[in-house]
Structure formats: structure tokens, C-alpha cells
CSV table of C-alpha atoms in Angstrom, one decimal:
chain,number,residue,atom,x,y,z
A,1023,MET,CA,110.2,143.5,111.3
A,1024,HIS,CA,109.9,140.8,113.8
A,1025,LEU,CA,106.9,138.2,113.7
A,1026,HIS,CA,104.9,139.6,116.5
A,1027,ASP,CA,104.7,143.0,115.1
A,1028,LEU,CA,103.2,141.9,111.8
A,1029,TRP,CA,101.1,140.3,113.8
A,1030,PHE,CA,99.8,143.1,115.2
A,1031,PHE,CA,99.7,145.0,112.0
A,1032,VAL,CA,97.6,141.5,110.7
A,1033,ILE,CA,95.2,141.5,113.9
A,1034,ALA,CA,94.7,145.4,113.3
A,1035,LEU,CA,93.6,145.1,109.1
A,1036,LEU,CA,91.2,142.3,110.0
A,1037,TRP,CA,89.5,145.2,112.3
A,1038,VAL,CA,89.9,147.1,109.7
A,1039,GLY,CA,88.0,144.7,107.3
A,1040,TYR,CA,85.3,144.1,109.6
A,1041,PHE,CA,84.8,147.5,110.5
A,1042,PHE,CA,84.6,148.5,107.2
A,1043,LEU,CA,81.6,146.0,106.4
A,1044,GLU,CA,79.9,145.9,109.0
A,1045,GLY,CA,80.0,149.3,109.2
A,1046,PHE,CA,77.5,149.8,106.7
A,1047,ASP,CA,76.1,146.6,107.7
A,1048,PHE,CA,75.2,148.5,111.2
A,1049,GLY,CA,74.4,151.4,109.1
A,1050,VAL,CA,72.0,149.9,107.0
A,1051,GLY,CA,70.3,148.3,110.2
A,1052,ILE,CA,69.5,151.4,112.4
A,1053,LEU,CA,68.0,153.0,108.8
A,1054,THR,CA,65.5,150.4,108.8
A,1055,ARG,CA,63.8,153.2,111.3
A,1056,VAL,CA,65.3,156.3,110.7
A,1057,LEU,CA,65.1,155.7,106.7
A,1058,ALA,CA,62.6,153.6,105.5
A,1059,ARG,CA,58.6,154.4,105.3
A,1060,GLY,CA,56.8,150.8,106.6
A,1061,GLU,CA,57.5,147.0,106.6
A,1062,THR,CA,58.6,147.3,102.5
A,1063,GLU,CA,61.1,149.4,102.6
A,1064,ARG,CA,62.6,148.2,105.4
A,1065,ARG,CA,62.5,144.8,103.5
A,1066,VAL,CA,64.3,146.2,101.1
A,1067,LEU,CA,66.8,147.6,103.4
A,1068,LEU,CA,67.6,144.5,105.0
A,1069,ASN,CA,67.6,143.0,101.4
A,1070,THR,CA,70.4,144.6,100.7
A,1071,ILE,CA,73.1,143.6,103.4
A,1072,GLY,CA,71.0,140.0,103.6
A,1073,PRO,CA,73.0,137.8,101.4
A,1074,VAL,CA,76.6,139.4,103.5
A,1075,TRP,CA,75.7,140.5,107.1
A,1076,ASP,CA,76.8,136.8,108.2
A,1077,GLY,CA,80.0,136.7,105.4
A,1078,ASN,CA,81.0,139.9,107.5
A,1079,GLU,CA,81.0,138.8,110.7
A,1080,VAL,CA,83.5,136.2,109.6
A,1081,TRP,CA,85.8,139.1,109.5
A,1082,LEU,CA,85.4,139.8,113.6
A,1083,VAL,CA,85.5,135.6,114.2
A,1084,THR,CA,89.1,135.4,112.6
A,1085,ALA,CA,90.0,138.9,114.4
A,1086,ALA,CA,89.4,137.1,117.5
A,1087,GLY,CA,91.2,134.1,117.0
A,1088,ALA,CA,94.0,135.2,115.2
A,1089,THR,CA,94.0,137.1,118.7
A,1090,PHE,CA,94.0,134.3,121.1
A,1091,ALA,CA,96.6,132.5,119.2
A,1092,ALA,CA,98.7,135.6,118.5
A,1093,PHE,CA,98.7,137.8,121.2
A,1094,PRO,CA,97.5,135.3,124.0
A,1095,ASP,CA,98.5,137.6,126.9
A,1096,TRP,CA,96.4,140.1,125.2
A,1097,TYR,CA,93.8,138.0,124.5
A,1098,ALA,CA,93.1,137.4,128.2
A,1099,THR,CA,93.0,140.3,129.7
A,1100,LEU,CA,90.9,142.4,127.0
A,1101,PHE,CA,88.2,139.9,127.4
A,1102,SER,CA,88.6,139.4,131.7
A,1103,GLY,CA,88.8,143.3,131.8
A,1104,PHE,CA,85.7,143.8,129.4
A,1105,TYR,CA,84.0,140.8,130.0
A,1106,LEU,CA,80.6,142.2,130.3
A,1107,PRO,CA,80.0,144.5,127.4
A,1108,MET,CA,81.9,141.6,125.3
A,1109,PHE,CA,78.9,139.6,126.7
A,1110,VAL,CA,76.5,142.1,125.5
A,1111,ILE,CA,78.2,142.2,122.2
A,1112,LEU,CA,77.8,138.7,121.7
A,1113,LEU,CA,74.0,138.4,122.8
A,1114,CYS,CA,73.3,141.3,120.1
A,1115,LEU,CA,75.5,139.4,117.3
A,1116,ILE,CA,73.6,136.3,118.3
A,1117,LEU,CA,69.6,138.2,118.7
A,1118,ARG,CA,70.5,140.4,115.1
A,1119,GLY,CA,71.4,136.9,113.6
A,1120,VAL,CA,68.2,134.9,114.6
A,1121,ALA,CA,66.5,138.5,113.7
A,1122,PHE,CA,67.6,138.0,110.6
A,1123,GLU,CA,66.7,134.5,110.1
A,1124,TYR,CA,63.7,135.1,112.0
A,1125,ARG,CA,61.5,137.5,110.6
A,1126,HIS,CA,60.6,135.9,107.5
A,1127,LYS,CA,59.6,133.1,109.3
A,1128,ARG,CA,55.9,134.1,109.6
A,1129,ASP,CA,53.0,136.5,108.2
A,1130,GLY,CA,51.7,138.4,111.0
A,1131,GLU,CA,52.4,141.7,111.3
A,1132,ARG,CA,53.6,142.0,114.9
A,1133,TRP,CA,56.2,139.0,114.1
A,1134,LYS,CA,58.0,140.9,111.7
A,1135,ARG,CA,57.8,143.7,113.5
A,1136,ASN,CA,59.5,142.7,117.1
A,1137,TRP,CA,62.4,141.0,114.5
A,1138,GLU,CA,63.3,145.0,112.4
A,1139,ALA,CA,63.1,146.1,116.2
A,1140,ILE,CA,65.4,143.6,117.5
A,1141,VAL,CA,67.8,144.6,114.0
A,1142,PHE,CA,67.6,148.1,115.1
A,1143,VAL,CA,68.1,147.8,118.8
A,1144,THR,CA,71.0,145.7,118.0
A,1145,SER,CA,72.8,147.8,115.7
A,1146,LEU,CA,72.6,150.7,117.2
A,1147,VAL,CA,74.1,148.6,120.4
A,1148,LEU,CA,77.0,147.4,118.4
A,1149,ALA,CA,77.9,150.9,116.4
A,1150,PHE,CA,78.2,152.5,120.3
A,1151,LEU,CA,79.9,149.8,122.3
A,1152,TRP,CA,82.5,148.7,119.9
A,1153,GLY,CA,83.6,152.6,119.8
A,1154,VAL,CA,82.9,152.7,123.4
A,1155,LEU,CA,85.8,149.6,123.6
A,1156,PHE,CA,88.5,150.6,121.7
A,1157,ALA,CA,88.3,154.6,122.6
A,1158,ALA,CA,89.0,153.0,126.5
A,1159,MET,CA,91.4,150.9,124.9
A,1160,VAL,CA,94.0,153.5,123.4
A,1161,HIS,CA,93.2,155.6,126.6
A,1162,GLY,CA,94.5,153.9,129.0
A,1163,LEU,CA,93.4,151.3,131.3
A,1164,PRO,CA,94.1,150.0,135.0
A,1165,ILE,CA,96.2,146.9,133.8
A,1166,GLY,CA,98.8,146.0,137.1
A,1167,ALA,CA,102.3,144.8,136.8
A,1168,ASP,CA,100.7,141.2,136.8
A,1169,HIS,CA,99.7,142.1,133.1
A,1170,GLU,CA,95.5,141.5,134.6
A,1171,TYR,CA,92.4,144.1,134.6
A,1172,HIS,CA,92.5,145.3,138.0
A,1173,GLY,CA,89.0,147.7,137.4
A,1174,GLY,CA,85.7,147.4,136.9
A,1175,PRO,CA,82.4,148.7,134.1
A,1176,ALA,CA,82.8,152.0,135.1
A,1177,GLU,CA,86.1,152.2,134.1
A,1178,LEU,CA,84.6,152.5,130.1
A,1179,VAL,CA,82.6,154.6,131.4
A,1180,GLN,CA,84.4,157.8,130.6
A,1181,PRO,CA,84.0,160.8,128.4
A,1182,TYR,CA,86.5,160.0,125.7
A,1183,ALA,CA,84.9,156.2,124.7
A,1184,LEU,CA,81.6,157.7,125.5
A,1185,LEU,CA,82.8,160.4,122.8
A,1186,GLY,CA,83.9,157.4,120.5
A,1187,GLY,CA,81.2,155.2,120.6
A,1188,VAL,CA,79.4,158.3,119.5
A,1189,THR,CA,81.2,158.7,116.9
A,1190,THR,CA,81.5,155.1,115.5
A,1191,THR,CA,77.3,155.5,115.3
A,1192,VAL,CA,77.2,158.0,113.4
A,1193,LEU,CA,80.4,157.3,111.5
A,1194,PHE,CA,78.8,153.8,110.7
A,1195,THR,CA,75.6,155.5,109.7
A,1196,PHE,CA,76.2,157.4,107.1
A,1197,HIS,CA,78.5,154.9,105.8
A,1198,GLY,CA,74.7,152.8,106.0
A,1199,ALA,CA,73.3,155.4,104.2
A,1200,VAL,CA,75.9,155.5,101.4
A,1201,PHE,CA,75.5,151.8,101.1
A,1202,ALA,CA,71.8,152.4,100.5
A,1203,SER,CA,72.0,155.0,98.3
A,1204,LEU,CA,74.2,152.6,96.0
A,1205,LYS,CA,72.0,149.7,96.3
A,1206,THR,CA,68.3,151.2,96.8
A,1207,MET,CA,66.6,152.9,94.1
A,1208,GLY,CA,63.5,155.1,93.5
A,1209,SER,CA,62.0,157.7,96.8
A,1210,ILE,CA,64.2,155.7,99.0
A,1211,ARG,CA,67.9,156.1,96.9
A,1212,HIS,CA,67.0,159.8,97.0
A,1213,ARG,CA,66.3,160.0,100.8
A,1214,ALA,CA,68.7,158.1,101.6
A,1215,ARG,CA,70.8,160.4,99.7
A,1216,HIS,CA,69.8,163.3,101.3
A,1217,LEU,CA,70.2,161.4,105.3
A,1218,ALA,CA,73.6,161.0,104.4
A,1219,GLN,CA,74.2,164.4,103.8
A,1220,LYS,CA,73.2,165.2,107.3
A,1221,ALA,CA,75.2,162.4,108.6
A,1222,GLY,CA,78.3,163.6,106.7
A,1223,VAL,CA,78.1,166.8,108.5
A,1224,LEU,CA,77.3,165.6,112.1
A,1225,THR,CA,80.3,162.6,111.3
A,1226,VAL,CA,82.9,165.6,110.0
A,1227,LEU,CA,81.9,167.2,113.5
A,1228,LEU,CA,82.7,164.6,115.7
A,1229,LEU,CA,85.6,163.0,113.7
A,1230,LEU,CA,87.4,166.5,114.4
A,1231,ALA,CA,86.7,166.4,118.7
A,1232,PHE,CA,87.7,162.2,118.9
A,1233,LEU,CA,90.1,162.9,116.6
A,1234,THR,CA,91.8,165.6,118.3
A,1235,TRP,CA,91.2,164.4,121.2
A,1236,THR,CA,92.9,161.2,120.6
A,1237,GLN,CA,96.4,163.0,119.4
A,1238,VAL,CA,96.3,165.3,122.5
A,1239,ASP,CA,95.9,161.9,124.6
A,1240,THR,CA,98.5,159.9,122.8
A,1241,GLY,CA,101.1,161.8,121.6
A,1242,ASN,CA,101.6,159.9,118.9
A,1243,VAL,CA,102.5,161.7,115.3
A,1244,ARG,CA,102.1,157.9,113.5
A,1245,SER,CA,98.1,158.6,113.6
A,1246,LEU,CA,98.5,162.1,112.2
A,1247,VAL,CA,97.9,160.7,108.8
A,1248,ALA,CA,95.6,158.4,109.4
A,1249,GLU,CA,93.3,161.8,110.9
A,1250,ALA,CA,93.6,163.8,108.2
A,1251,VAL,CA,92.9,160.8,105.7
A,1252,ALA,CA,89.4,160.0,108.0
A,1253,VAL,CA,87.8,163.6,107.7
A,1254,LEU,CA,88.7,164.3,104.1
A,1255,ALA,CA,87.5,161.2,103.3
A,1256,VAL,CA,84.0,162.2,104.8
A,1257,LEU,CA,84.5,165.2,103.0
A,1258,VAL,CA,85.0,163.9,99.5
A,1259,SER,CA,82.1,161.2,100.5
A,1260,LEU,CA,79.7,164.2,100.9
A,1261,GLY,CA,80.8,165.9,97.6
A,1262,PHE,CA,80.4,162.2,95.7
A,1263,ASN,CA,77.1,162.2,97.6
A,1264,PHE,CA,75.8,165.2,96.4
A,1265,GLY,CA,76.6,164.4,92.9
A,1266,ALA,CA,74.9,161.1,93.2
A,1267,ARG,CA,77.7,159.4,92.3
A,1268,GLU,CA,77.1,156.6,94.6
A,1269,GLY,CA,80.0,154.7,94.1
A,1270,ARG,CA,82.7,156.4,94.7
A,1271,ALA,CA,80.7,157.9,98.1
A,1272,PHE,CA,80.6,154.8,99.2
A,1273,VAL,CA,84.8,154.0,98.3
A,1274,ALA,CA,85.5,156.9,100.0
A,1275,SER,CA,83.4,156.3,103.7
A,1276,GLY,CA,84.6,153.6,103.9
A,1277,LEU,CA,88.1,155.0,103.4
A,1278,SER,CA,87.4,157.1,105.9
A,1279,VAL,CA,85.9,154.4,108.3
A,1280,VAL,CA,89.2,152.3,107.2
A,1281,ALA,CA,91.2,155.6,108.5
A,1282,SER,CA,89.8,156.1,111.6
A,1283,THR,CA,90.4,152.0,112.8
A,1284,ALA,CA,93.7,152.6,111.7
A,1285,MET,CA,94.3,155.2,113.5
A,1286,LEU,CA,93.2,153.9,117.1
A,1287,PHE,CA,96.3,151.2,116.1
A,1288,LEU,CA,98.6,153.8,115.2
A,1289,ALA,CA,98.2,155.0,118.6
A,1290,LEU,CA,98.4,152.0,120.4
A,1291,PHE,CA,101.4,150.6,118.6
A,1292,PRO,CA,103.4,149.0,119.8
A,1293,GLN,CA,101.5,148.8,123.1
A,1294,VAL,CA,98.4,146.9,122.8
A,1295,MET,CA,96.9,147.5,125.7
A,1296,PRO,CA,98.5,150.5,127.8
A,1297,SER,CA,97.9,151.1,131.5
A,1298,SER,CA,96.7,153.6,133.1
A,1299,LEU,CA,98.4,152.6,136.7
A,1300,ASN,CA,102.5,152.8,135.2
A,1301,ALA,CA,103.2,152.4,131.5
A,1302,ALA,CA,105.8,150.0,132.6
A,1303,TRP,CA,102.7,147.4,132.9
A,1304,SER,CA,101.3,148.0,129.6
A,1305,LEU,CA,100.6,144.9,127.6
A,1306,THR,CA,102.8,145.4,124.4
A,1307,ALA,CA,103.5,143.5,121.1
A,1308,ALA,CA,106.3,142.3,122.4
A,1309,ASN,CA,105.7,141.1,125.9
A,1310,ALA,CA,101.8,140.0,125.5
A,1311,ALA,CA,103.0,137.7,121.9
A,1312,ALA,CA,103.0,133.8,121.8
A,1313,GLY,CA,106.2,132.2,120.9
A,1314,SER,CA,108.0,132.2,117.7
A,1315,TYR,CA,107.3,128.7,116.2
A,1316,THR,CA,103.5,129.3,117.1
A,1317,LEU,CA,103.5,132.8,114.5
A,1318,GLY,CA,105.2,131.0,112.4
A,1319,ILE,CA,102.6,128.1,111.6
A,1320,ILE,CA,99.7,130.6,112.3
A,1321,THR,CA,101.6,133.1,109.4
A,1322,TRP,CA,101.6,130.0,107.6
A,1323,VAL,CA,98.0,128.8,107.7
A,1324,ALA,CA,97.4,132.6,107.1
A,1325,GLY,CA,98.6,133.0,104.1
A,1326,PHE,CA,97.1,130.4,102.6
A,1327,ALA,CA,93.3,130.4,103.7
A,1328,THR,CA,93.2,134.2,103.3
A,1329,PRO,CA,93.2,134.6,99.6
A,1330,LEU,CA,90.6,132.2,99.5
A,1331,VAL,CA,88.3,134.1,102.6
A,1332,LEU,CA,89.1,137.2,100.2
A,1333,LEU,CA,87.6,135.3,96.5
A,1334,TYR,CA,84.8,134.2,98.6
A,1335,GLN,CA,83.6,136.7,99.7
A,1336,GLY,CA,84.8,139.2,97.2
A,1337,TRP,CA,82.4,136.9,94.6
A,1338,THR,CA,79.5,136.9,97.2
A,1339,TYR,CA,79.7,141.0,96.6
A,1340,TRP,CA,79.3,141.2,93.0
A,1341,VAL,CA,76.5,138.3,92.7
A,1342,PHE,CA,74.3,140.8,94.0
A,1343,ARG,CA,75.7,143.6,93.1
A,1344,LYS,CA,72.4,144.9,91.7
A,1345,ARG,CA,70.0,147.6,92.8
A,1346,ILE,CA,67.4,146.3,94.8
A,1347,GLY,CA,63.6,148.9,95.1
A,1348,VAL,CA,59.9,147.6,96.3
A,1349,GLN,CA,59.6,146.6,92.7
A,1350,HIS,CA,61.0,143.2,93.6
A,1351,ILE,CA,60.2,142.9,97.0
A,1352,PRO,CA,57.7,139.7,96.4
A,1353,VAL,CA,53.5,140.7,96.8
A,1354,THR,CA,52.0,139.8,100.2
A,1355,ALA,CA,49.0,140.5,102.1
A,1356,HIS,CA,50.8,144.3,103.0
A,1357,ALA,CA,52.8,145.5,100.3
A,1358,PRO,CA,51.8,146.8,97.1
A,1359,SER,CA,52.0,144.6,93.8
A,1360,ALA,CA,54.4,145.9,91.4
A,1361,PRO,CA,53.4,147.9,88.4
A,1362,ALA,CA,52.8,146.6,85.1
A,1363,GLY,CA,55.8,145.3,82.8
A,1364,VAL,CA,58.3,144.9,86.3
A,1365,ARG,CA,59.7,142.0,86.3
A,1366,ARG,CA,60.5,140.8,90.0
A,1367,PRO,CA,64.3,139.3,90.2
A,1368,PRO,CA,64.4,136.6,93.2
A,1369,ALA,CA,64.3,138.7,96.7
A,1370,TRP,CA,66.8,137.3,99.6
A,1371,ARG,CA,63.6,137.7,101.6
């Protein structure tokens, strides 16, 4: 295997990790308006992802940096062609991070409600836009012989890309509902499980439609196994979720996210950005890659840094592994006190 092929799969792995982690992260953000009843339950949901959301975004930064280093032509064409949606994504990521940090800075109800609304809106927009962008990239874009993007924002508004955005939004919401049922207790846990059942059925239907369209569109047989795994994993997750086995349900829902993302990259390879104008003008892993010396250096750097990142992030999830409920939220002027005899562990916010 050439180094450029290896780095294509490394970048695919980084995006798989990002969508697996940020998938339930976005899903929980969406559920703050769909599942939570009142300010206290919204705090419970936010506390399930509070200690980890920023660590999850490390995968995005790493994926973008690796693309820039290993495939500079891919990076340049991707970010110039998707400039407007990328700007919206960056703005949403900034606002979402600010909302997590600023929400608890004041006690006013309106202040908190506004920041919670920003968490919901940005989570929804990000879940949708990532699906649109990756679906449009797989479908093909107007790339010329100079390997530059020759279209506009309207190129993204196509039925296949929009279906991809809706699919990722519902899939991430399902993934987030399963995570919420795993991390919470009491009535919110039971409602999260019930919502996951409904979202899971819709996810199966959308995945079948999107993955079938992808197969017809690309004709790439390598992605067939990933497509089948993605759908079956949702069905398995629904079965575990129905039996209140949230841990296994979460692993299965995560596998569906992993398989769906892997399917997109398998459908692309060896191309990285197919041209809808002329197949010969497509960017490939070979013609978009950096020099062999650069690829060799970043391979050594990645081999040293990746285990450290994985160990640190795994430790973070282990520390914050316990369930939380409304009884663990510190008492405020708008929150009820804890039942007698219930000990309050420290909450993130």
C-alpha cells in the first residue's frame, strides 16, 4: 500500500471517530428541546456531554489538519468549494462552545434559555450540514481540469445531498437518544429509550433510502458490506434498547454511525473528490497527495501522538462514566431540592 492510500484511510478513520463521538453529542443537543421537560432536565442532558464535547471536537481538528498535510489539493478544493457551508459550520461550532461555557455564568432564566436554544439550533444545523457536505462530495462536484471547484453554493442543494443531511440528522438524534438513556436515570431515561425506538425506525428507513441511492449512484461494490452493517446495527440497537440494555444498544448505534461513515469513504476511494464534469478531472488519493517525504514525517508524528490522545480521551470517559439525574443537579431558585437521603455528586455545570 502506498503512503497516500494509507493516509486516505487514516483520514477516513478520523472522520469515523468524529462522527461516532460528535454524533451522540449533536443528538443530545437536539434532544434538549425534544426530550427535556424544563430547565433542570435540560441541565441533566447537557451534563451528560459537558465534560467530553470539547474533546470530541479534537477529532475534527485532527481530520482537517491531516487533510491539509497529507492531501493539500483535496484540502484546498474542499474548503474553497464549500466555503459558505464551512463558514456556517465554523460559526456554529464557535457559538455552540460559547453556549456551553456561558450558560451557567448568570442565573437569569432568560439568559440560560437563550444559550440552551443556541445549543439546540447549532447541534441541528451541524448534524444536517455535515451530511449534506459529505453526500455532495460522494455524488460529485463540478471540478475542472485545474482541480479547482467551478460551481457555487447551489451545487449543494441537490436531492441526494439533502437526503444525506436529513439522514445524518435523524441518525445522530437516534444515537444521542441511546446515549441519553445510557447516561441518565429516572423518568428522563425511560423517555429517552421510548424516543430512541421511534427515531430508530425512522433511521432505518432513511438509511435504506440513502444507502441504496448511494449504491445506484456510485456502483461501488466495496461499500455494500458497510451499507448492510449500518442498517443491521440500527436494528440490533433497537432490540437492545427495547430490552433496556442501554450499553449494548449504544455500541450498536455507534456501529451504525461508523459503518455509514465508512461506506461514504469506501464509495469514494480511490477518488477523494469526484468531478461531475469529467471523470478524468477527479481528485484522487494519488494526484491530490503531498510528497512522499511529507507523508513519511506525518506518519511518524501520528504514530507517536495518536496513542496519547486515545488514552487521554478514554480516561475522560471513564472518569465521567456514571449516570446522572435531576437529583444530582445543584439546587437553584428554579430547581427543586433533592429527596431526603440522596447524595449529590459534583455536577459539571
